[in-house]
């Protein structure tokens, strides 16, 4: 069995991404909402029709594509038409996933700009557009990685399938698949751990009353209402497309 | 007096940057040292002779230059020859500094790659070169901002000059200037606060024994031995070049 799919490794990656996501949200929350950052075309033709946030994200992806970021199966770009890598293939770790083109980044970007930024940032405009946009790129990339990691979670579960998952896979029924991959106890463990981390990491910031920061409850709600459900959506989409013939291939 | 120079505002920026720096160091420390990331030319001609870290930093600076990052007096690029901004001037906050070209980023980059990375990262190579390099960019930009903020600290002190600073400014003597700007009690406050924050922010990570992280003592040592001294070096360099005729201009 590929190391990348050991349940322990998948869990470890997901747990470590909690720090990255919480740090990124705290960094963004030091600035106000800054609505102009998300308005396409507001800064004229120079940004090729994109918003400032979109421009910074796309240029970042163009650079990272050149050094092979998106040849890794756990990375998903927000933009199409990125440059081909200028580095030779790494010949690194084998890709344990079945071939797929699942990419829900358009949904993640809309969610982030329209829902999450207003949740984490105090209303208003501090004109720190560039700084806010740079933080947005970090948030979007971290959220995308965590949510699409559902592919690895799903493949790992499929290879260790229990009876309920075996039946759901055979029927390719999204509701049965969703029920079979759902473990409320594990979800609660994640939420408890995120709440503890968010409380810890925002503690010092809150003592410094002059900088806005994000409440731990908001971070936990983002996990509960968006990150975990979208991760499960990715799992179901992946499993619906997974060939049954692979079922016995784990070792 | 410009809002940017109120001592309270300068202190606030420096305190908030502590979170950014500590988060960035923790993010980098999840990966091993990965020496190849810093070897110029190792990845061939594609990176135009740069190391992977240098390439990611330069491309990031090219993008940020386009959206005016380096027209802000508290931002300093690592690379020369960046593109001109594609956005019109912001007409934002007035620059309270005297004109200067002080930029010690070459020293900061060498310090970071040769000294700080080995301090914060466990030895070895996990082949996560791209991820490590992306973290490096965040660390370098945060360190540069904190260290060069010495210009604002210095200008603020110059406008509220006490007797010792007045004499040192008149003589333009670097040793007298260093003595006049040094406040050991304030430095100890910074170190105590950084130690408390670093302990808090690394606490959860340390419970997760499978991910390497950075010790709070190392973060405090980086502040004590590098960040604070280099910030003071910038203060002295700035004050040595500052015209005396400005001394009475604060109001």
Tab-separated table of C-alpha atoms in Angstrom:
chain	number	residue	atom	x	y	z
A	1	UNK	CA	0.000	0.000	0.000
A	2	UNK	CA	1.342	3.405	-0.960
A	3	UNK	CA	2.733	5.301	2.040
A	4	UNK	CA	0.628	8.271	0.997
A	5	UNK	CA	-2.520	6.259	1.672
A	6	UNK	CA	-1.793	4.874	5.108
A	7	UNK	CA	-4.612	6.228	7.241
A	8	UNK	CA	-2.023	7.501	9.695
A	9	UNK	CA	-0.281	9.535	7.007
A	10	UNK	CA	-3.504	10.978	5.594
A	11	UNK	CA	-4.603	11.981	9.101
A	12	UNK	CA	-1.211	13.515	9.765
A	13	UNK	CA	-1.395	15.703	6.649
A	14	UNK	CA	-4.916	16.831	7.520
A	15	UNK	CA	-3.910	17.656	11.100
A	16	UNK	CA	-0.844	19.619	10.013
A	17	UNK	CA	-2.911	21.573	7.487
A	18	UNK	CA	-4.989	22.859	10.414
A	19	UNK	CA	-2.064	25.020	11.495
A	20	UNK	CA	-1.554	26.325	7.980
A	21	UNK	CA	-5.241	27.178	7.569
A	22	UNK	CA	-5.647	28.773	11.011
A	23	UNK	CA	-2.446	30.821	10.653
A	24	UNK	CA	-3.557	31.975	7.195
A	25	UNK	CA	-7.001	33.036	8.426
A	26	UNK	CA	-5.448	34.924	11.367
A	27	UNK	CA	-3.069	36.690	8.985
A	28	UNK	CA	-5.915	37.780	6.699
A	29	UNK	CA	-8.050	38.915	9.652
A	30	UNK	CA	-5.526	41.580	10.694
A	31	UNK	CA	-6.826	43.609	7.741
A	32	UNK	CA	-10.365	44.809	7.200
A	33	UNK	CA	-12.750	43.310	4.680
A	34	UNK	CA	-11.502	45.533	1.831
A	35	UNK	CA	-14.217	44.732	-0.695
A	36	UNK	CA	-12.374	46.391	-3.634
A	37	UNK	CA	-9.802	43.567	-3.521
A	38	UNK	CA	-12.429	41.202	-4.965
A	39	UNK	CA	-13.991	43.431	-7.634
A	40	UNK	CA	-13.058	42.230	-11.138
A	41	UNK	CA	-11.827	45.037	-13.359
A	42	UNK	CA	-11.796	47.649	-10.602
A	43	UNK	CA	-8.104	48.333	-11.162
A	44	UNK	CA	-8.514	48.700	-14.905
A	45	UNK	CA	-7.261	46.688	-17.831
A	46	UNK	CA	-3.843	46.214	-16.260
A	47	UNK	CA	-4.963	43.140	-14.342
A	48	UNK	CA	-6.497	41.582	-17.492
A	49	UNK	CA	-10.014	41.812	-16.109
A	50	UNK	CA	-9.197	40.081	-12.838
A	51	UNK	CA	-9.706	41.432	-9.349
A	52	UNK	CA	-6.575	42.251	-7.358
A	53	UNK	CA	-7.011	38.992	-5.420
A	54	UNK	CA	-7.468	37.037	-8.644
A	55	UNK	CA	-4.440	38.684	-10.255
A	56	UNK	CA	-2.164	37.843	-7.322
A	57	UNK	CA	-3.482	34.268	-7.242
A	58	UNK	CA	-3.074	33.730	-10.975
A	59	UNK	CA	0.455	35.160	-11.114
A	60	UNK	CA	1.407	33.027	-8.109
A	61	UNK	CA	0.019	29.947	-9.845
A	62	UNK	CA	1.916	30.775	-13.030
A	63	UNK	CA	5.169	30.832	-11.072
A	64	UNK	CA	4.392	27.709	-9.079
A	65	UNK	CA	3.285	25.834	-12.215
A	66	UNK	CA	6.754	26.472	-13.654
A	67	UNK	CA	8.318	24.635	-10.729
A	68	UNK	CA	5.888	21.698	-10.983
A	69	UNK	CA	3.439	22.437	-8.147
A	70	UNK	CA	0.441	21.217	-10.111
A	71	UNK	CA	1.988	17.962	-11.239
A	72	UNK	CA	1.543	16.851	-7.626
A	73	UNK	CA	-1.755	14.991	-7.121
A	74	UNK	CA	-2.510	16.915	-3.910
A	75	UNK	CA	-2.350	20.339	-5.621
A	76	UNK	CA	-5.122	21.880	-7.728
A	77	UNK	CA	-4.851	25.180	-9.596
A	78	UNK	CA	-7.577	27.822	-9.587
A	79	UNK	CA	-6.712	28.966	-13.111
A	80	UNK	CA	-6.579	27.085	-16.423
A	81	UNK	CA	-3.894	27.583	-19.036
A	82	UNK	CA	-0.908	27.748	-16.686
A	83	UNK	CA	2.631	27.459	-18.071
A	84	UNK	CA	4.189	24.032	-18.401
A	85	UNK	CA	6.882	23.157	-15.844
A	86	UNK	CA	10.364	24.432	-16.641
A	87	UNK	CA	11.868	21.809	-14.344
A	88	UNK	CA	12.115	18.190	-15.487
A	89	UNK	CA	9.664	15.725	-13.865
A	90	UNK	CA	10.737	14.923	-10.314
A	91	UNK	CA	10.189	11.177	-10.603
A	92	UNK	CA	9.065	11.443	-6.988
A	93	UNK	CA	6.307	9.640	-5.154
A	94	UNK	CA	3.901	7.462	-7.133
A	95	UNK	CA	0.394	8.904	-7.558
A	96	UNK	CA	-1.939	6.570	-5.650
A	97	UNK	CA	-5.163	8.129	-6.980
A	98	UNK	CA	-7.173	6.932	-9.949
A	99	UNK	CA	-7.022	9.389	-12.854
A	100	UNK	CA	-9.552	12.184	-12.277
A	101	UNK	CA	-10.135	15.821	-13.081
A	102	UNK	CA	-12.140	16.763	-9.993
A	103	UNK	CA	-11.414	20.400	-9.132
A	104	UNK	CA	-13.909	22.434	-7.105
A	105	UNK	CA	-11.696	25.509	-6.810
A	106	UNK	CA	-14.240	27.799	-8.558
A	107	UNK	CA	-16.690	26.946	-5.760
A	108	UNK	CA	-13.978	27.416	-3.122
A	109	UNK	CA	-13.013	30.823	-4.483
A	110	UNK	CA	-16.605	32.072	-4.499
A	111	UNK	CA	-17.165	30.700	-0.996
A	112	UNK	CA	-14.003	32.353	0.272
A	113	UNK	CA	-14.571	35.773	-1.261
A	114	UNK	CA	-18.286	36.052	-0.589
A	115	UNK	CA	-18.719	34.167	2.688
A	116	UNK	CA	-15.471	33.486	4.519
A	117	UNK	CA	-13.817	36.915	4.167
A	118	UNK	CA	-16.892	38.608	5.698
A	119	UNK	CA	-16.844	35.994	8.491
A	120	UNK	CA	-13.163	36.439	9.430
A	121	UNK	CA	-12.582	40.142	8.706
A	122	UNK	CA	-14.048	43.157	10.454
A	123	UNK	CA	-16.133	45.260	8.063
A	124	UNK	CA	-14.553	48.285	6.464
A	125	UNK	CA	-11.649	49.364	4.334
A	126	UNK	CA	-8.100	50.037	5.559
A	127	UNK	CA	-6.663	50.436	2.024
A	128	UNK	CA	-4.187	47.609	2.695
A	129	UNK	CA	-5.291	45.965	-0.529
A	130	UNK	CA	-2.001	44.404	-1.541
A	131	UNK	CA	-1.335	42.966	1.909
A	132	UNK	CA	-4.877	41.610	2.148
A	133	UNK	CA	-4.642	40.071	-1.337
A	134	UNK	CA	-1.351	38.344	-0.520
A	135	UNK	CA	-3.022	36.830	2.559
A	136	UNK	CA	-5.976	35.761	0.396
A	137	UNK	CA	-3.667	33.735	-1.839
A	138	UNK	CA	-2.360	31.855	1.198
A	139	UNK	CA	-5.879	31.204	2.496
A	140	UNK	CA	-7.213	30.001	-0.858
A	141	UNK	CA	-4.289	27.658	-1.485
A	142	UNK	CA	-4.513	26.166	2.016
A	143	UNK	CA	-8.291	25.675	1.802
A	144	UNK	CA	-8.008	24.115	-1.655
A	145	UNK	CA	-5.359	21.652	-0.498
A	146	UNK	CA	-7.343	20.613	2.599
A	147	UNK	CA	-10.616	20.195	0.707
A	148	UNK	CA	-9.167	18.292	-2.251
A	149	UNK	CA	-7.268	16.027	0.122
A	150	UNK	CA	-10.636	14.275	0.230
A	151	UNK	CA	-9.373	12.331	-2.788
A	152	UNK	CA	-6.665	10.707	-0.665
A	153	UNK	CA	-9.097	10.130	2.187
A	154	UNK	CA	-11.546	8.491	-0.225
A	155	UNK	CA	-8.961	6.285	-1.922
A	156	UNK	CA	-7.681	5.205	1.464
A	157	UNK	CA	-11.198	4.311	2.630
A	158	UNK	CA	-11.994	2.534	-0.631
A	159	UNK	CA	-9.011	0.257	-0.232
A	160	UNK	CA	-10.078	-0.641	3.298
A	161	UNK	CA	-13.735	-0.786	2.441
A	162	UNK	CA	-16.243	-1.959	4.970
A	163	UNK	CA	-19.598	-3.476	4.082
A	164	UNK	CA	-21.515	-0.183	3.788
A	165	UNK	CA	-18.887	1.368	1.536
A	166	UNK	CA	-18.672	-1.765	-0.615
A	167	UNK	CA	-22.415	-1.588	-1.278
A	168	UNK	CA	-22.362	2.152	-1.934
A	169	UNK	CA	-19.446	1.774	-4.339
A	170	UNK	CA	-21.227	-0.963	-6.253
A	171	UNK	CA	-24.331	1.188	-6.648
A	172	UNK	CA	-22.392	4.456	-7.247
A	173	UNK	CA	-25.117	6.131	-5.224
A	174	UNK	CA	-24.005	9.526	-3.900
A	175	UNK	CA	-26.279	9.425	-0.845
A	176	UNK	CA	-25.127	5.956	0.145
A	177	UNK	CA	-21.525	6.981	-0.468
A	178	UNK	CA	-21.960	10.078	1.692
A	179	UNK	CA	-23.447	7.980	4.485
A	180	UNK	CA	-20.696	5.379	4.195
A	181	UNK	CA	-17.824	7.860	4.405
A	182	UNK	CA	-19.358	9.907	7.224
A	183	UNK	CA	-18.023	9.346	10.720
A	184	UNK	CA	-19.599	11.872	13.062
A	185	UNK	CA	-17.291	10.930	15.927
A	186	UNK	CA	-14.179	11.654	13.861
A	187	UNK	CA	-15.687	14.912	12.624
A	188	UNK	CA	-16.299	15.972	16.213
A	189	UNK	CA	-12.680	15.151	17.075
A	190	UNK	CA	-11.531	17.417	14.258
A	191	UNK	CA	-13.803	20.234	15.424
A	192	UNK	CA	-12.659	19.890	19.034
A	193	UNK	CA	-9.022	19.980	17.993
A	194	UNK	CA	-9.553	22.952	15.661
A	195	UNK	CA	-11.376	24.837	18.419
A	196	UNK	CA	-8.491	24.203	20.823
A	197	UNK	CA	-5.869	25.275	18.289
A	198	UNK	CA	-7.804	28.344	17.182
A	199	UNK	CA	-8.254	29.406	20.789
A	200	UNK	CA	-4.542	28.973	21.431
A	201	UNK	CA	-3.316	30.720	18.312
A	202	UNK	CA	-5.601	33.730	18.677
A	203	UNK	CA	-5.021	34.117	22.419
A	204	UNK	CA	-2.089	36.516	22.285
A	205	UNK	CA	-3.601	38.479	19.437
A	206	UNK	CA	-6.737	39.181	21.380
A	207	UNK	CA	-4.760	40.761	24.189
A	208	UNK	CA	-3.511	43.285	21.666
A	209	UNK	CA	-6.830	45.062	21.303
A	210	UNK	CA	-5.784	47.360	18.479
A	211	UNK	CA	-5.496	44.654	15.803
A	212	UNK	CA	-8.648	42.944	14.644
A	213	UNK	CA	-8.460	39.179	14.719
A	214	UNK	CA	-10.740	36.249	14.060
A	215	UNK	CA	-12.707	34.532	16.807
A	216	UNK	CA	-11.955	30.845	17.458
A	217	UNK	CA	-15.674	30.135	17.104
A	218	UNK	CA	-15.610	31.482	13.563
A	219	UNK	CA	-12.673	29.262	12.639
A	220	UNK	CA	-14.453	26.234	14.068
A	221	UNK	CA	-17.636	27.157	12.189
A	222	UNK	CA	-15.677	27.403	8.935
A	223	UNK	CA	-14.433	23.863	9.488
A	224	UNK	CA	-17.877	22.574	10.487
A	225	UNK	CA	-19.935	24.278	7.798
A	226	UNK	CA	-17.552	24.441	4.835
A	227	UNK	CA	-14.218	22.627	5.015
A	228	UNK	CA	-15.485	19.265	6.279
A	229	UNK	CA	-18.605	19.198	4.039
A	230	UNK	CA	-16.630	20.181	0.930
A	231	UNK	CA	-13.963	17.613	1.721
A	232	UNK	CA	-16.732	15.004	1.883
A	233	UNK	CA	-18.194	16.255	-1.403
A	234	UNK	CA	-14.800	15.665	-3.017
A	235	UNK	CA	-14.687	12.182	-1.479
A	236	UNK	CA	-18.080	11.290	-2.928
A	237	UNK	CA	-17.290	12.712	-6.364
A	238	UNK	CA	-14.053	10.763	-6.402
A	239	UNK	CA	-15.657	7.493	-5.312
A	240	UNK	CA	-18.470	7.791	-7.847
A	241	UNK	CA	-15.887	7.767	-10.605
A	242	UNK	CA	-13.549	5.157	-9.157
A	243	UNK	CA	-13.392	1.867	-11.159
A	244	UNK	CA	-14.599	-1.059	-9.063
A	245	UNK	CA	-11.860	-3.258	-10.457
A	246	UNK	CA	-9.372	-1.526	-8.173
A	247	UNK	CA	-11.123	-2.694	-5.048
A	248	UNK	CA	-8.815	-5.593	-4.294
A	249	UNK	CA	-5.604	-3.815	-5.179
A	250	UNK	CA	-4.507	-2.721	-1.719
A	251	UNK	CA	-1.852	-4.767	-0.028
B	1	UNK	CA	3.145	64.426	13.212
B	2	UNK	CA	2.453	61.665	10.715
B	3	UNK	CA	0.274	58.885	12.135
B	4	UNK	CA	2.809	56.356	10.875
B	5	UNK	CA	5.372	57.772	13.282
B	6	UNK	CA	3.397	57.826	16.483
B	7	UNK	CA	5.373	55.590	18.805
B	8	UNK	CA	2.190	53.694	19.589
B	9	UNK	CA	1.616	52.931	15.905
B	10	UNK	CA	5.220	51.883	15.287
B	11	UNK	CA	5.104	49.586	18.313
B	12	UNK	CA	1.798	48.143	17.151
B	13	UNK	CA	3.215	47.249	13.729
B	14	UNK	CA	6.275	45.638	15.290
B	15	UNK	CA	4.148	43.628	17.724
B	16	UNK	CA	1.785	42.415	15.002
B	17	UNK	CA	4.728	41.392	12.829
B	18	UNK	CA	5.741	38.989	15.601
B	19	UNK	CA	2.778	36.786	14.732
B	20	UNK	CA	3.623	36.900	11.036
B	21	UNK	CA	7.271	35.998	11.648
B	22	UNK	CA	6.562	33.228	14.165
B	23	UNK	CA	3.834	31.678	11.983
B	24	UNK	CA	6.147	31.808	8.960
B	25	UNK	CA	9.010	30.134	10.844
B	26	UNK	CA	6.672	27.401	12.143
B	27	UNK	CA	5.392	26.799	8.613
B	28	UNK	CA	8.912	26.425	7.236
B	29	UNK	CA	9.964	24.157	10.106
B	30	UNK	CA	7.433	21.473	9.145
B	31	UNK	CA	9.808	20.598	6.313
B	32	UNK	CA	13.390	19.425	6.636
B	33	UNK	CA	16.393	21.590	5.847
B	34	UNK	CA	16.379	20.633	2.141
B	35	UNK	CA	19.745	22.122	1.206
B	36	UNK	CA	19.157	21.783	-2.585
B	37	UNK	CA	16.521	24.538	-2.352
B	38	UNK	CA	19.320	27.084	-1.801
B	39	UNK	CA	21.864	25.875	-4.380
B	40	UNK	CA	22.141	28.337	-7.284
B	41	UNK	CA	21.961	26.632	-10.670
B	42	UNK	CA	21.138	23.197	-9.250
B	43	UNK	CA	17.919	23.039	-11.270
B	44	UNK	CA	19.650	24.032	-14.482
B	45	UNK	CA	19.359	27.052	-16.717
B	46	UNK	CA	15.571	27.171	-16.384
B	47	UNK	CA	15.744	29.251	-13.205
B	48	UNK	CA	18.169	31.735	-14.803
B	49	UNK	CA	20.986	30.770	-12.489
B	50	UNK	CA	18.979	31.235	-9.309
B	51	UNK	CA	18.323	28.670	-6.615
B	52	UNK	CA	14.758	27.401	-6.293
B	53	UNK	CA	14.258	29.685	-3.277
B	54	UNK	CA	15.681	32.649	-5.186
B	55	UNK	CA	13.519	31.927	-8.225
B	56	UNK	CA	10.311	31.786	-6.186
B	57	UNK	CA	11.270	34.970	-4.342
B	58	UNK	CA	12.152	36.868	-7.512
B	59	UNK	CA	8.997	35.832	-9.376
B	60	UNK	CA	6.920	36.781	-6.333
B	61	UNK	CA	8.616	40.174	-6.215
B	62	UNK	CA	7.999	40.704	-9.939
B	63	UNK	CA	4.277	40.150	-9.401
B	64	UNK	CA	4.102	42.275	-6.266
B	65	UNK	CA	6.091	45.080	-7.903
B	66	UNK	CA	3.387	45.257	-10.574
B	67	UNK	CA	0.781	46.002	-7.928
B	68	UNK	CA	2.949	48.644	-6.220
B	69	UNK	CA	4.307	46.741	-3.208
B	70	UNK	CA	7.718	48.395	-3.404
B	71	UNK	CA	6.440	51.930	-3.714
B	72	UNK	CA	5.516	51.614	-0.030
B	73	UNK	CA	8.298	52.933	2.239
B	74	UNK	CA	8.004	49.912	4.554
B	75	UNK	CA	8.693	47.375	1.782
B	76	UNK	CA	12.112	46.530	0.357
B	77	UNK	CA	12.745	44.174	-2.562
B	78	UNK	CA	15.473	41.529	-2.562
B	79	UNK	CA	15.965	41.826	-6.331
B	80	UNK	CA	16.877	44.787	-8.548
B	81	UNK	CA	15.307	45.473	-11.912
B	82	UNK	CA	11.721	44.664	-10.992
B	83	UNK	CA	8.862	45.665	-13.327
B	84	UNK	CA	7.294	49.077	-12.902
B	85	UNK	CA	3.813	49.135	-11.315
B	86	UNK	CA	0.922	48.477	-13.672
B	87	UNK	CA	-1.451	50.179	-11.258
B	88	UNK	CA	-1.528	53.972	-11.014
B	89	UNK	CA	0.015	55.523	-7.862
B	90	UNK	CA	-2.259	55.022	-4.870
B	91	UNK	CA	-1.912	58.540	-3.559
B	92	UNK	CA	-2.096	56.897	-0.147
B	93	UNK	CA	-0.290	57.710	3.058
B	94	UNK	CA	2.480	60.301	2.980
B	95	UNK	CA	6.005	58.884	3.316
B	96	UNK	CA	7.376	60.208	6.624
B	97	UNK	CA	10.950	59.012	6.047
B	98	UNK	CA	13.780	61.065	4.614
B	99	UNK	CA	14.815	59.859	1.155
B	100	UNK	CA	17.166	56.893	1.515
B	101	UNK	CA	18.246	53.753	-0.314
B	102	UNK	CA	19.131	51.626	2.699
B	103	UNK	CA	18.405	47.993	1.883
B	104	UNK	CA	20.167	45.191	3.746
B	105	UNK	CA	18.214	42.370	2.103
B	106	UNK	CA	21.348	40.714	0.646
B	107	UNK	CA	22.605	40.306	4.217
B	108	UNK	CA	19.172	39.092	5.375
B	109	UNK	CA	18.987	36.490	2.614
B	110	UNK	CA	22.436	35.092	3.409
B	111	UNK	CA	21.643	35.047	7.123
B	112	UNK	CA	18.352	33.258	6.502
B	113	UNK	CA	19.649	30.608	4.124
B	114	UNK	CA	22.922	29.858	5.898
B	115	UNK	CA	22.052	30.379	9.566
B	116	UNK	CA	18.319	30.558	10.252
B	117	UNK	CA	17.137	27.619	8.122
B	118	UNK	CA	19.593	25.276	9.890
B	119	UNK	CA	18.391	26.695	13.235
B	120	UNK	CA	14.677	26.179	12.605
B	121	UNK	CA	14.624	23.046	10.420
B	122	UNK	CA	15.589	19.520	11.322
B	123	UNK	CA	18.512	18.298	9.214
B	124	UNK	CA	17.811	16.181	6.182
B	125	UNK	CA	15.916	16.154	2.942
B	126	UNK	CA	12.220	15.321	2.510
B	127	UNK	CA	12.124	16.338	-1.180
B	128	UNK	CA	9.374	18.890	-0.426
B	129	UNK	CA	11.426	21.523	-2.212
B	130	UNK	CA	8.588	23.580	-3.657
B	131	UNK	CA	6.666	23.692	-0.391
B	132	UNK	CA	9.801	24.621	1.540
B	133	UNK	CA	10.696	27.342	-0.973
B	134	UNK	CA	7.222	28.871	-0.781
B	135	UNK	CA	7.598	29.043	3.007
B	136	UNK	CA	11.040	30.613	2.576
B	137	UNK	CA	9.524	33.477	0.586
B	138	UNK	CA	7.111	34.200	3.426
B	139	UNK	CA	9.910	34.087	6.022
B	140	UNK	CA	12.237	36.334	4.035
B	141	UNK	CA	9.566	38.944	3.341
B	142	UNK	CA	8.456	39.035	6.981
B	143	UNK	CA	12.026	39.294	8.284
B	144	UNK	CA	12.863	42.042	5.780
B	145	UNK	CA	9.818	44.085	6.756
B	146	UNK	CA	10.521	43.773	10.499
B	147	UNK	CA	14.210	44.626	10.166
B	148	UNK	CA	13.755	47.574	7.801
B	149	UNK	CA	10.994	48.939	10.011
B	150	UNK	CA	13.968	50.288	11.926
B	151	UNK	CA	13.718	53.292	9.600
B	152	UNK	CA	10.340	54.221	11.085
B	153	UNK	CA	11.576	53.538	14.607
B	154	UNK	CA	14.583	55.773	13.975
B	155	UNK	CA	12.605	58.614	12.411
B	156	UNK	CA	10.158	58.473	15.291
B	157	UNK	CA	12.995	58.634	17.848
B	158	UNK	CA	14.735	61.426	15.953
B	159	UNK	CA	11.639	63.591	16.105
B	160	UNK	CA	11.371	63.062	19.871
B	161	UNK	CA	15.089	63.262	20.442
B	162	UNK	CA	16.479	63.214	23.917
B	163	UNK	CA	19.827	64.740	24.867
B	164	UNK	CA	21.952	61.669	24.076
B	165	UNK	CA	20.376	61.239	20.651
B	166	UNK	CA	20.709	64.952	19.875
B	167	UNK	CA	24.453	64.762	20.521
B	168	UNK	CA	24.877	61.539	18.572
B	169	UNK	CA	22.946	62.959	15.622
B	170	UNK	CA	25.096	66.082	15.588
B	171	UNK	CA	28.297	64.000	15.546
B	172	UNK	CA	26.896	61.338	13.155
B	173	UNK	CA	28.868	58.865	15.243
B	174	UNK	CA	27.614	55.290	14.750
B	175	UNK	CA	28.666	54.100	18.218
B	176	UNK	CA	27.018	57.059	19.926
B	177	UNK	CA	23.924	56.562	17.775
B	178	UNK	CA	23.785	52.863	18.655
B	179	UNK	CA	24.067	53.701	22.348
B	180	UNK	CA	21.415	56.411	22.096
B	181	UNK	CA	18.816	54.207	20.380
B	182	UNK	CA	19.407	51.181	22.602
B	183	UNK	CA	16.906	50.513	25.361
B	184	UNK	CA	17.728	47.207	27.005
B	185	UNK	CA	14.508	47.175	29.027
B	186	UNK	CA	12.371	47.476	25.882
B	187	UNK	CA	14.433	44.800	24.151
B	188	UNK	CA	13.828	42.453	27.073
B	189	UNK	CA	10.089	43.149	26.853
B	190	UNK	CA	10.162	42.154	23.187
B	191	UNK	CA	12.063	38.961	23.946
B	192	UNK	CA	9.714	38.024	26.783
B	193	UNK	CA	6.675	38.583	24.578
B	194	UNK	CA	8.188	36.635	21.673
B	195	UNK	CA	9.068	33.759	23.999
B	196	UNK	CA	5.495	33.659	25.300
B	197	UNK	CA	3.991	33.775	21.807
B	198	UNK	CA	6.397	31.207	20.386
B	199	UNK	CA	5.634	28.869	23.264
B	200	UNK	CA	1.910	29.288	22.694
B	201	UNK	CA	1.965	28.894	18.925
B	202	UNK	CA	4.195	25.820	18.930
B	203	UNK	CA	2.370	24.112	21.814
B	204	UNK	CA	-0.147	22.156	19.774
B	205	UNK	CA	2.361	21.265	17.136
B	206	UNK	CA	4.668	19.697	19.663
B	207	UNK	CA	1.942	17.317	20.801
B	208	UNK	CA	1.838	16.003	17.255
B	209	UNK	CA	5.188	14.276	17.481
B	210	UNK	CA	5.361	13.251	13.834
B	211	UNK	CA	5.837	16.761	12.423
B	212	UNK	CA	9.079	18.552	13.153
B	213	UNK	CA	8.601	22.014	14.537
B	214	UNK	CA	10.764	24.819	15.833
B	215	UNK	CA	11.546	25.268	19.513
B	216	UNK	CA	10.360	28.504	21.170
B	217	UNK	CA	13.910	29.030	22.430
B	218	UNK	CA	15.179	29.085	18.850
B	219	UNK	CA	12.603	31.684	17.837
B	220	UNK	CA	13.559	33.851	20.809
B	221	UNK	CA	17.239	33.451	19.958
B	222	UNK	CA	16.563	34.558	16.378
B	223	UNK	CA	14.963	37.730	17.726
B	224	UNK	CA	17.749	38.322	20.254
B	225	UNK	CA	20.730	37.571	18.032
B	226	UNK	CA	19.541	38.677	14.599
B	227	UNK	CA	16.250	40.528	14.252
B	228	UNK	CA	16.757	43.107	17.001
B	229	UNK	CA	20.446	43.767	16.197
B	230	UNK	CA	19.758	44.125	12.454
B	231	UNK	CA	16.818	46.421	13.139
B	232	UNK	CA	19.156	48.587	15.207
B	233	UNK	CA	21.765	48.527	12.426
B	234	UNK	CA	19.110	49.902	10.071
B	235	UNK	CA	18.226	52.574	12.630
B	236	UNK	CA	21.850	53.711	12.888
B	237	UNK	CA	22.404	53.694	9.118
B	238	UNK	CA	19.248	55.741	8.673
B	239	UNK	CA	20.143	58.264	11.372
B	240	UNK	CA	23.684	58.729	10.057
B	241	UNK	CA	22.215	59.936	6.765
B	242	UNK	CA	19.355	62.008	8.166
B	243	UNK	CA	19.673	65.793	7.609
B	244	UNK	CA	19.877	67.658	10.914
B	245	UNK	CA	17.633	70.400	9.598
B	246	UNK	CA	14.617	68.137	10.035
B	247	UNK	CA	15.048	67.937	13.780
B	248	UNK	CA	12.397	70.450	14.705
B	249	UNK	CA	9.847	69.352	12.151
B	250	UNK	CA	7.662	67.171	14.312
B	251	UNK	CA	4.483	68.648	15.647
